[in-house]
Amino acid sequence: MKTMKFFMLASAFASMIGFSSCLNGDGYSGSYTVGGIAKVNGFTGMYYFTGIDGSKIQPASQEGLDNRLSGNPKYAQIIYQYDPSTASANGKEMMVQMVNCLPILEGQVINTLPVETQNDTIVPFVYNSTVQLQPTFFTRTDLMLPISFYVHQDVMGEYDTYSKELALHHFNLYYEAEKDFKNGKMTLHLRHATDVYIAGDDDKNKGQGKRDYLFNDYRYFSIAAPMYEYMSLNGDVYPSHIIIKFEQVNDESDYTDKEEDGTYEFDYTQWKEFFDEMEKNKSGDSSDGLDAK
């Protein structure tokens, strides 16, 4: 079976490929296998996906998609197979056999600095720099942020267990524009809160909050509001870099053992140039509605 990279996102699917509960897997003979982040379109029984280049990815079967996409996510990580001979002449539309589809959960973006932890709330964050996952954008302001955090080992079992566990992990980005948006850099503060885990009839984990399996995942954040505020404060110019500040722990079994805050900085200019070039090659306005230098 031939394989291809889907833009620069092939490494994003280490967690997906390791996840055991897949969709129908009978692929096309001699097909390509492709993975990437895609936008979810349609509705129950009529789902399809679009790539960052606007290409339409039409599943040949809807089997399993209603369950995976029941929460109406804006984006999903998908793996699929397709026969190039069946693609449209311009390559912008293809019928595919879905291999896996995992929704990307959305985090909140809040225009205030994070407050002190409540007594019953866990607020850690672990960024695993050894895993080659990079922040990526689907539009100028739709950020897919790779995060490493601890989950229960059984997350790699059935999909229902996986989805319930991940839904208990809440990620928020905080900012205070006057302090965080200057000198060409936009700083966002990431925080992570975890609800109590209850695994059905399995009493051993109830109420314990014990998670010791390091898991890599993407979360989606719309940073349109902070981007607008940054531009308002900085002469209608986009930031050159985005900085994510976070709390980090070594051992999920003891969230109180927090290290010093960490930072992760990445170049935003290359993403702006990427979307500028895309707009030159197609008609229509930018989906984020922002017009800046």
Short mmCIF file of C-alpha atoms in Angstrom, two decimals:
data_model
loop_
_atom_site.label_atom_id
_atom_site.label_comp_id
_atom_site.label_asym_id
_atom_site.label_seq_id
_atom_site.Cartn_x
_atom_site.Cartn_y
_atom_site.Cartn_z
CA MET A 1 0.00 0.00 0.00
CA LYS A 2 1.38 3.40 -0.93
CA THR A 3 1.47 6.19 1.63
CA MET A 4 1.54 9.95 1.28
CA LYS A 5 2.01 12.86 3.61
CA PHE A 6 -0.92 15.22 3.91
CA PHE A 7 0.85 18.58 3.93
CA MET A 8 3.07 18.75 7.01
CA LEU A 9 0.64 16.94 9.28
CA ALA A 10 1.61 13.30 8.90
CA SER A 11 3.24 13.24 12.35
CA ALA A 12 0.02 14.43 13.96
CA PHE A 13 -1.45 10.96 13.88
CA ALA A 14 0.76 8.98 16.21
CA SER A 15 -2.11 8.86 18.68
CA MET A 16 -4.69 8.10 15.99
CA ILE A 17 -2.75 5.22 14.49
CA GLY A 18 -2.21 3.74 17.94
CA PHE A 19 -5.88 4.01 18.75
CA SER A 20 -7.38 0.56 18.33
CA SER A 21 -11.03 1.28 17.56
CA CYS A 22 -11.19 2.27 13.88
CA LEU A 23 -13.92 2.69 11.33
CA ASN A 24 -14.56 0.17 8.58
CA GLY A 25 -11.10 -0.62 7.28
CA ASP A 26 -11.59 -2.41 3.97
CA GLY A 27 -9.68 -0.11 1.66
CA TYR A 28 -9.22 0.24 -2.06
CA SER A 29 -6.70 -2.00 -3.76
CA GLY A 30 -3.52 -0.11 -4.69
CA SER A 31 -4.75 3.01 -2.96
CA TYR A 32 -2.98 5.83 -1.20
CA THR A 33 -3.40 6.22 2.56
CA VAL A 34 -3.61 9.84 3.67
CA GLY A 35 -3.95 11.52 7.06
CA GLY A 36 -4.62 15.10 8.05
CA ILE A 37 -6.72 17.66 9.84
CA ALA A 38 -9.90 18.47 7.95
CA LYS A 39 -12.98 20.63 8.39
CA VAL A 40 -16.22 18.75 9.09
CA ASN A 41 -19.18 19.57 6.83
CA GLY A 42 -22.71 18.24 6.43
CA PHE A 43 -24.93 16.58 8.97
CA THR A 44 -26.02 13.16 10.22
CA GLY A 45 -25.81 10.63 7.41
CA MET A 46 -24.39 13.21 4.98
CA TYR A 47 -20.94 14.12 6.32
CA TYR A 48 -17.99 15.12 4.19
CA PHE A 49 -14.68 16.89 4.83
CA THR A 50 -12.67 19.70 3.30
CA GLY A 51 -8.90 20.04 3.36
CA ILE A 52 -6.97 23.19 4.05
CA ASP A 53 -6.69 23.73 0.27
CA GLY A 54 -10.48 23.52 -0.13
CA SER A 55 -10.48 20.00 -1.57
CA LYS A 56 -13.62 17.95 -0.89
CA ILE A 57 -13.17 14.57 0.77
CA GLN A 58 -16.35 12.52 0.34
CA PRO A 59 -16.62 9.27 2.37
CA ALA A 60 -17.92 6.34 0.30
CA SER A 61 -19.67 5.11 3.45
CA GLN A 62 -21.06 7.00 6.42
CA GLU A 63 -20.55 3.99 8.69
CA GLY A 64 -19.33 5.07 12.12
CA LEU A 65 -19.28 8.80 11.34
CA ASP A 66 -22.57 9.63 13.06
CA ASN A 67 -21.11 8.37 16.35
CA ARG A 68 -17.72 10.03 15.93
CA LEU A 69 -19.16 13.40 14.87
CA SER A 70 -22.23 13.52 17.11
CA GLY A 71 -20.82 16.46 19.05
CA ASN A 72 -20.74 18.62 15.90
CA PRO A 73 -16.99 19.33 15.93
CA LYS A 74 -15.67 21.94 13.53
CA TYR A 75 -12.55 19.89 12.80
CA ALA A 76 -11.45 16.26 12.90
CA GLN A 77 -8.31 14.21 12.44
CA ILE A 78 -8.96 11.77 9.63
CA ILE A 79 -7.20 8.89 7.91
CA TYR A 80 -8.57 7.61 4.63
CA GLN A 81 -7.71 5.66 1.50
CA TYR A 82 -8.41 6.74 -2.04
CA ASP A 83 -7.73 5.66 -5.60
CA PRO A 84 -6.17 8.59 -7.55
CA SER A 85 -7.88 7.42 -10.74
CA THR A 86 -11.27 8.24 -9.19
CA ALA A 87 -10.40 11.83 -8.20
CA SER A 88 -11.82 14.76 -10.14
CA ALA A 89 -9.77 16.20 -12.98
CA ASN A 90 -8.42 19.05 -10.85
CA GLY A 91 -7.85 16.79 -7.85
CA LYS A 92 -10.15 18.89 -5.69
CA GLU A 93 -12.77 16.24 -5.06
CA MET A 94 -12.36 12.56 -4.26
CA MET A 95 -14.37 9.60 -3.02
CA VAL A 96 -12.56 7.92 -0.13
CA GLN A 97 -12.73 4.93 2.17
CA MET A 98 -12.53 6.16 5.78
CA VAL A 99 -10.04 4.40 8.04
CA ASN A 100 -10.35 6.57 11.13
CA CYS A 101 -11.99 9.79 12.23
CA LEU A 102 -11.43 11.46 15.58
CA PRO A 103 -13.07 14.80 16.45
CA ILE A 104 -10.83 17.64 17.61
CA LEU A 105 -12.28 19.08 20.79
CA GLU A 106 -12.50 22.86 21.16
CA GLY A 107 -10.96 24.87 23.99
CA GLN A 108 -12.08 28.27 25.24
CA VAL A 109 -10.23 31.55 24.75
CA ILE A 110 -10.76 33.99 27.63
CA ASN A 111 -9.70 37.65 27.82
CA THR A 112 -8.42 37.63 31.40
CA LEU A 113 -5.42 36.19 33.17
CA PRO A 114 -5.87 32.77 34.83
CA VAL A 115 -6.77 32.81 38.51
CA GLU A 116 -5.45 30.65 41.32
CA THR A 117 -6.53 27.01 41.31
CA GLN A 118 -9.68 26.11 43.24
CA ASN A 119 -9.17 23.46 45.92
CA ASP A 120 -11.00 20.75 43.97
CA THR A 121 -9.64 21.58 40.52
CA ILE A 122 -6.55 20.15 38.88
CA VAL A 123 -4.70 22.64 36.69
CA PRO A 124 -1.57 21.10 35.12
CA PHE A 125 -0.21 21.18 31.63
CA VAL A 126 2.49 19.06 30.05
CA TYR A 127 4.02 19.99 26.70
CA ASN A 128 6.06 17.05 25.47
CA SER A 129 8.76 18.55 23.26
CA THR A 130 10.14 15.10 22.39
CA VAL A 131 7.04 14.30 20.30
CA GLN A 132 7.26 15.90 16.86
CA LEU A 133 3.87 17.58 16.81
CA GLN A 134 3.72 21.21 15.76
CA PRO A 135 1.06 23.90 16.17
CA THR A 136 -0.83 24.33 12.92
CA PHE A 137 -3.53 26.61 11.53
CA PHE A 138 -6.51 25.83 9.31
CA THR A 139 -7.29 29.53 8.85
CA ARG A 140 -5.37 32.55 10.08
CA THR A 141 -7.14 32.30 13.43
CA ASP A 142 -8.17 28.64 13.78
CA LEU A 143 -5.31 27.21 15.81
CA MET A 144 -4.71 23.47 16.29
CA LEU A 145 -2.49 23.18 19.34
CA PRO A 146 -0.71 19.89 20.09
CA ILE A 147 -0.85 19.01 23.78
CA SER A 148 0.64 16.15 25.76
CA PHE A 149 -1.26 15.21 28.91
CA TYR A 150 -1.92 12.21 31.12
CA VAL A 151 -4.96 9.97 30.68
CA HIS A 152 -6.08 6.56 31.88
CA GLN A 153 -4.45 3.64 30.09
CA ASP A 154 -7.82 2.32 28.91
CA VAL A 155 -8.21 5.38 26.67
CA MET A 156 -6.66 3.23 23.95
CA GLY A 157 -9.52 0.74 24.16
CA GLU A 158 -13.03 1.21 22.84
CA TYR A 159 -13.97 4.54 21.25
CA ASP A 160 -16.67 5.32 23.84
CA THR A 161 -14.09 5.04 26.64
CA TYR A 162 -11.66 7.17 24.65
CA SER A 163 -14.18 9.93 23.95
CA LYS A 164 -15.50 10.04 27.53
CA GLU A 165 -12.01 10.34 28.99
CA LEU A 166 -10.88 13.08 26.60
CA ALA A 167 -14.08 15.04 27.19
CA LEU A 168 -13.09 15.31 30.86
CA HIS A 169 -9.96 17.32 29.95
CA HIS A 170 -10.67 21.03 29.51
CA PHE A 171 -8.11 23.39 28.00
CA ASN A 172 -8.41 27.17 28.03
CA LEU A 173 -6.24 29.95 26.63
CA TYR A 174 -6.17 33.15 28.69
CA TYR A 175 -4.73 36.54 27.81
CA GLU A 176 -4.58 40.13 28.99
CA ALA A 177 -4.01 42.20 25.86
CA GLU A 178 -2.26 45.19 27.44
CA LYS A 179 0.38 42.95 29.04
CA ASP A 180 0.61 40.10 26.56
CA PHE A 181 0.39 41.72 23.12
CA LYS A 182 3.47 43.78 22.28
CA ASN A 183 6.85 43.82 20.54
CA GLY A 184 5.59 41.64 17.70
CA LYS A 185 4.59 38.82 20.03
CA MET A 186 1.19 37.58 21.20
CA THR A 187 1.34 35.61 24.46
CA LEU A 188 -1.43 33.20 25.46
CA HIS A 189 -1.59 31.31 28.77
CA LEU A 190 -2.73 27.69 28.58
CA ARG A 191 -4.45 25.98 31.50
CA HIS A 192 -5.81 22.46 31.89
CA ALA A 193 -8.59 21.32 34.23
CA THR A 194 -9.62 17.68 34.64
CA ASP A 195 -12.96 16.33 35.84
CA VAL A 196 -13.28 13.22 38.00
CA TYR A 197 -13.07 10.04 35.94
CA ILE A 198 -15.80 7.38 36.25
CA ALA A 199 -15.28 4.25 34.15
CA GLY A 200 -18.74 2.69 34.08
CA ASP A 201 -18.90 -0.22 36.51
CA ASP A 202 -15.16 -0.20 37.09
CA ASP A 203 -14.88 1.06 40.67
CA LYS A 204 -11.10 1.11 40.92
CA ASN A 205 -10.77 4.51 39.23
CA LYS A 206 -13.90 6.21 40.54
CA GLY A 207 -13.07 9.52 42.16
CA GLN A 208 -9.35 8.83 42.19
CA GLY A 209 -8.25 11.16 39.39
CA LYS A 210 -5.30 8.81 38.75
CA ARG A 211 -3.93 9.12 35.22
CA ASP A 212 -0.49 7.85 34.27
CA TYR A 213 -0.55 7.32 30.48
CA LEU A 214 0.96 10.19 28.48
CA PHE A 215 -1.27 10.98 25.52
CA ASN A 216 -0.75 13.33 22.57
CA ASP A 217 -3.70 15.17 21.10
CA TYR A 218 -4.71 18.31 19.20
CA ARG A 219 -7.14 20.88 20.58
CA TYR A 220 -8.77 23.58 18.49
CA PHE A 221 -8.86 27.23 19.59
CA SER A 222 -10.38 30.15 17.73
CA ILE A 223 -7.98 33.03 18.38
CA ALA A 224 -9.96 35.54 16.26
CA ALA A 225 -10.78 37.70 19.30
CA PRO A 226 -7.21 38.00 20.66
CA MET A 227 -5.88 38.48 17.12
CA TYR A 228 -8.31 41.37 16.59
CA GLU A 229 -7.24 42.91 19.90
CA TYR A 230 -3.57 42.48 19.03
CA MET A 231 -4.07 44.26 15.71
CA SER A 232 -6.03 47.05 17.39
CA LEU A 233 -3.13 47.68 19.77
CA ASN A 234 -0.36 47.32 17.20
CA GLY A 235 -1.31 49.37 14.17
CA ASP A 236 -3.33 46.74 12.32
CA VAL A 237 -0.33 44.42 12.02
CA TYR A 238 -0.28 40.67 12.70
CA PRO A 239 2.14 39.35 15.35
CA SER A 240 5.36 37.81 14.09
CA HIS A 241 5.40 35.18 16.84
CA ILE A 242 2.89 33.49 19.15
CA ILE A 243 3.98 32.34 22.61
CA ILE A 244 2.15 29.70 24.63
CA LYS A 245 2.86 29.83 28.37
CA PHE A 246 1.87 26.82 30.44
CA GLU A 247 2.18 25.05 33.77
CA GLN A 248 4.05 21.76 33.68
CA VAL A 249 4.18 18.71 35.94
CA ASN A 250 6.31 15.57 35.85
CA ASP A 251 3.92 13.17 37.54
CA GLU A 252 0.18 13.19 36.84
CA SER A 253 -0.46 11.27 40.07
CA ASP A 254 0.54 14.41 41.98
CA TYR A 255 -0.66 17.55 40.22
CA THR A 256 0.57 19.65 43.15
CA ASP A 257 4.18 18.95 42.12
CA LYS A 258 4.26 21.79 39.59
CA GLU A 259 7.42 22.92 37.87
CA GLU A 260 8.11 26.47 36.78
CA ASP A 261 5.94 27.73 33.94
CA GLY A 262 7.18 26.72 30.52
CA THR A 263 6.93 28.53 27.21
CA TYR A 264 6.63 27.46 23.60
CA GLU A 265 7.18 30.06 20.87
CA PHE A 266 6.51 29.62 17.17
CA ASP A 267 6.73 31.72 14.04
CA TYR A 268 3.35 33.06 12.95
CA THR A 269 4.69 35.02 9.97
CA GLN A 270 5.12 31.86 7.91
CA TRP A 271 1.46 31.00 8.46
CA LYS A 272 0.32 34.46 7.41
CA GLU A 273 2.40 34.16 4.24
CA PHE A 274 0.97 30.71 3.61
CA PHE A 275 -2.63 31.97 3.76
CA ASP A 276 -1.75 35.09 1.75
CA GLU A 277 -0.48 32.82 -1.01
CA MET A 278 -3.56 30.63 -0.84
CA GLU A 279 -5.79 33.67 -1.25
CA LYS A 280 -3.91 34.70 -4.36
CA ASN A 281 -4.79 31.34 -5.88
CA LYS A 282 -8.49 31.38 -5.19
CA SER A 283 -11.33 33.87 -5.12
CA GLY A 284 -13.26 34.89 -2.01
CA ASP A 285 -12.49 36.62 1.25
CA SER A 286 -10.46 35.25 4.11
CA SER A 287 -12.60 33.13 6.42
CA ASP A 288 -11.37 34.97 9.51
CA GLY A 289 -12.63 38.35 8.30
CA LEU A 290 -9.39 40.11 9.26
CA ASP A 291 -7.56 42.46 6.93
CA ALA A 292 -4.11 43.44 8.06
CA LYS A 293 -0.56 44.02 6.97
#
